[in-house]
PDB file of C-alpha atoms in Angstrom:
ATOM      1  CA  MET A  16      11.306  19.744 -43.976  1.00  0.00           C
ATOM      2  CA  ASN A  17      10.726  18.090 -40.645  1.00  0.00           C
ATOM      3  CA  ASN A  18       7.886  19.930 -38.943  1.00  0.00           C
ATOM      4  CA  LYS A  19       7.678  19.350 -35.171  1.00  0.00           C
ATOM      5  CA  PHE A  20       3.930  20.019 -35.270  1.00  0.00           C
ATOM      6  CA  ASP A  21       3.420  16.816 -37.247  1.00  0.00           C
ATOM      7  CA  GLU A  22       5.057  14.646 -34.582  1.00  0.00           C
ATOM      8  CA  THR A  23       3.346  13.287 -31.522  1.00  0.00           C
ATOM      9  CA  MET A  24       5.135  14.142 -28.332  1.00  0.00           C
ATOM     10  CA  LYS A  25       4.971  11.789 -25.378  1.00  0.00           C
ATOM     11  CA  PHE A  26       4.494  13.305 -21.952  1.00  0.00           C
ATOM     12  CA  GLU A  27       5.176  11.294 -18.816  1.00  0.00           C
ATOM     13  CA  ALA A  28       4.356  12.816 -15.468  1.00  0.00           C
ATOM     14  CA  GLN A  29       6.967  12.480 -12.782  1.00  0.00           C
ATOM     15  CA  LYS A  30       5.887   9.702 -10.457  1.00  0.00           C
ATOM     16  CA  ASP A  31       6.257  10.123  -6.731  1.00  0.00           C
ATOM     17  CA  LYS A  32       8.624   7.762  -5.005  1.00  0.00           C
ATOM     18  CA  VAL A  33       6.709   4.525  -4.633  1.00  0.00           C
ATOM     19  CA  SER A  34       6.791   3.230  -1.099  1.00  0.00           C
ATOM     20  CA  SER A  35       7.430  -0.398  -0.465  1.00  0.00           C
ATOM     21  CA  VAL A  36       4.513  -2.623   0.468  1.00  0.00           C
ATOM     22  CA  ASN A  37       6.058  -3.007   3.919  1.00  0.00           C
ATOM     23  CA  GLU A  38       6.185   0.766   4.466  1.00  0.00           C
ATOM     24  CA  ILE A  39       2.598   1.174   3.302  1.00  0.00           C
ATOM     25  CA  ILE A  40       1.306  -1.570   5.612  1.00  0.00           C
ATOM     26  CA  PHE A  41       3.033  -0.043   8.631  1.00  0.00           C
ATOM     27  CA  SER A  42       1.894   3.466   7.699  1.00  0.00           C
ATOM     28  CA  VAL A  43      -1.728   2.322   7.321  1.00  0.00           C
ATOM     29  CA  PHE A  44      -1.464   0.388  10.590  1.00  0.00           C
ATOM     30  CA  GLU A  45      -0.279   3.511  12.443  1.00  0.00           C
ATOM     31  CA  SER A  46      -2.972   5.698  10.885  1.00  0.00           C
ATOM     32  CA  LEU A  47      -5.697   3.256  11.903  1.00  0.00           C
ATOM     33  CA  LYS A  48      -4.273   3.083  15.420  1.00  0.00           C
ATOM     34  CA  GLU A  49      -4.138   6.886  15.675  1.00  0.00           C
ATOM     35  CA  LYS A  50      -7.818   7.080  14.782  1.00  0.00           C
ATOM     36  CA  GLY A  51      -8.760   4.517  17.453  1.00  0.00           C
ATOM     37  CA  TYR A  52      -9.473   1.554  15.189  1.00  0.00           C
ATOM     38  CA  HIS A  53      -8.262  -2.010  15.709  1.00  0.00           C
ATOM     39  CA  PRO A  54      -5.756  -1.993  12.814  1.00  0.00           C
ATOM     40  CA  VAL A  55      -5.516  -5.763  12.347  1.00  0.00           C
ATOM     41  CA  ASN A  56      -9.288  -6.159  12.051  1.00  0.00           C
ATOM     42  CA  GLN A  57      -9.571  -3.221   9.655  1.00  0.00           C
ATOM     43  CA  ILE A  58      -6.769  -4.437   7.387  1.00  0.00           C
ATOM     44  CA  ILE A  59      -8.223  -7.954   7.352  1.00  0.00           C
ATOM     45  CA  GLY A  60     -11.625  -6.499   6.428  1.00  0.00           C
ATOM     46  CA  TYR A  61     -10.015  -4.631   3.550  1.00  0.00           C
ATOM     47  CA  ILE A  62      -8.048  -7.654   2.313  1.00  0.00           C
ATOM     48  CA  LEU A  63     -11.082  -9.956   2.403  1.00  0.00           C
ATOM     49  CA  SER A  64     -13.602  -7.566   0.881  1.00  0.00           C
ATOM     50  CA  GLY A  65     -11.549  -5.155  -1.205  1.00  0.00           C
ATOM     51  CA  ASP A  66     -13.672  -2.357   0.259  1.00  0.00           C
ATOM     52  CA  PRO A  67     -11.389   0.634   0.943  1.00  0.00           C
ATOM     53  CA  SER A  68     -13.834   2.059   3.484  1.00  0.00           C
ATOM     54  CA  TYR A  69     -12.237  -0.294   6.034  1.00  0.00           C
ATOM     55  CA  ILE A  70      -9.192   1.978   5.882  1.00  0.00           C
ATOM     56  CA  THR A  71      -9.205   5.499   7.282  1.00  0.00           C
ATOM     57  CA  SER A  72      -8.392   8.418   5.013  1.00  0.00           C
ATOM     58  CA  HIS A  73      -6.311   9.866   7.901  1.00  0.00           C
ATOM     59  CA  ASN A  74      -2.718  10.510   6.736  1.00  0.00           C
ATOM     60  CA  ASP A  75      -3.784   9.440   3.220  1.00  0.00           C
ATOM     61  CA  ALA A  76      -3.818   5.798   4.381  1.00  0.00           C
ATOM     62  CA  ARG A  77      -6.709   4.804   2.118  1.00  0.00           C
ATOM     63  CA  ASN A  78      -5.003   6.133  -1.007  1.00  0.00           C
ATOM     64  CA  LEU A  79      -1.729   4.482  -0.033  1.00  0.00           C
ATOM     65  CA  ILE A  80      -3.222   1.034   0.446  1.00  0.00           C
ATOM     66  CA  CYS A  81      -5.243   1.304  -2.769  1.00  0.00           C
ATOM     67  CA  ASN A  82      -1.980   1.756  -4.693  1.00  0.00           C
ATOM     68  CA  ILE A  83      -0.985  -1.843  -4.016  1.00  0.00           C
ATOM     69  CA  GLU A  84      -2.775  -5.079  -4.836  1.00  0.00           C
ATOM     70  CA  ARG A  85      -4.330  -7.066  -2.007  1.00  0.00           C
ATOM     71  CA  ASP A  86      -2.338 -10.153  -2.984  1.00  0.00           C
ATOM     72  CA  GLU A  87       0.856  -8.094  -2.557  1.00  0.00           C
ATOM     73  CA  ILE A  88      -0.265  -7.207   0.965  1.00  0.00           C
ATOM     74  CA  LEU A  89      -0.913 -10.861   1.776  1.00  0.00           C
ATOM     75  CA  GLU A  90       2.423 -11.890   0.317  1.00  0.00           C
ATOM     76  CA  GLU A  91       4.274  -9.296   2.395  1.00  0.00           C
ATOM     77  CA  ILE A  92       2.467 -10.225   5.608  1.00  0.00           C
ATOM     78  CA  LEU A  93       2.969 -13.969   5.111  1.00  0.00           C
ATOM     79  CA  SER A  94       6.640 -13.550   4.166  1.00  0.00           C
ATOM     80  CA  PHE A  95       7.262 -11.355   7.200  1.00  0.00           C
ATOM     81  CA  TYR A  96       5.507 -13.831   9.487  1.00  0.00           C
ATOM     82  CA  LEU A  97       7.311 -16.892   8.147  1.00  0.00           C
ATOM     83  CA  GLU A  98      10.730 -15.214   8.179  1.00  0.00           C
ATOM     84  CA  ASN A  99      10.250 -14.190  11.793  1.00  0.00           C
ATOM     85  CA  LYS A 100       8.942 -17.594  12.822  1.00  0.00           C
ATOM     86  CA  ASN A 101      11.939 -19.310  11.204  1.00  0.00           C
ATOM     87  CA  ASN A 102      14.322 -17.005  13.065  1.00  0.00           C
ATOM     88  CA  GLY A 103      12.790 -18.034  16.368  1.00  0.00           C
ATOM     89  CA  ASN A 104      11.244 -14.618  16.922  1.00  0.00           C
ATOM     90  CA  LYS A 105       7.777 -14.331  18.326  1.00  0.00           C
ATOM     91  CA  VAL A 106       5.469 -12.219  16.246  1.00  0.00           C
TER      92      VAL A 106
END
């Protein structure tokens, strides 16, 4: 007899839709701007130090940015910059 109480069930919580790194960066940028911070300086401070206190908790920006690795942020920023430079666009 197969008793269901002897089996281990696996539970997986439904994950929220994961935003792209690009969307998170722009969202954090806007939140910092709304709160009166210089967003570029704050994001650089976070990337260099890893200290999330550089990012405001306004609009859940701190939690959003902590969901991605700092190297992913750098990769996205550098890729965006280089793609726009190669297309002749000023950044």
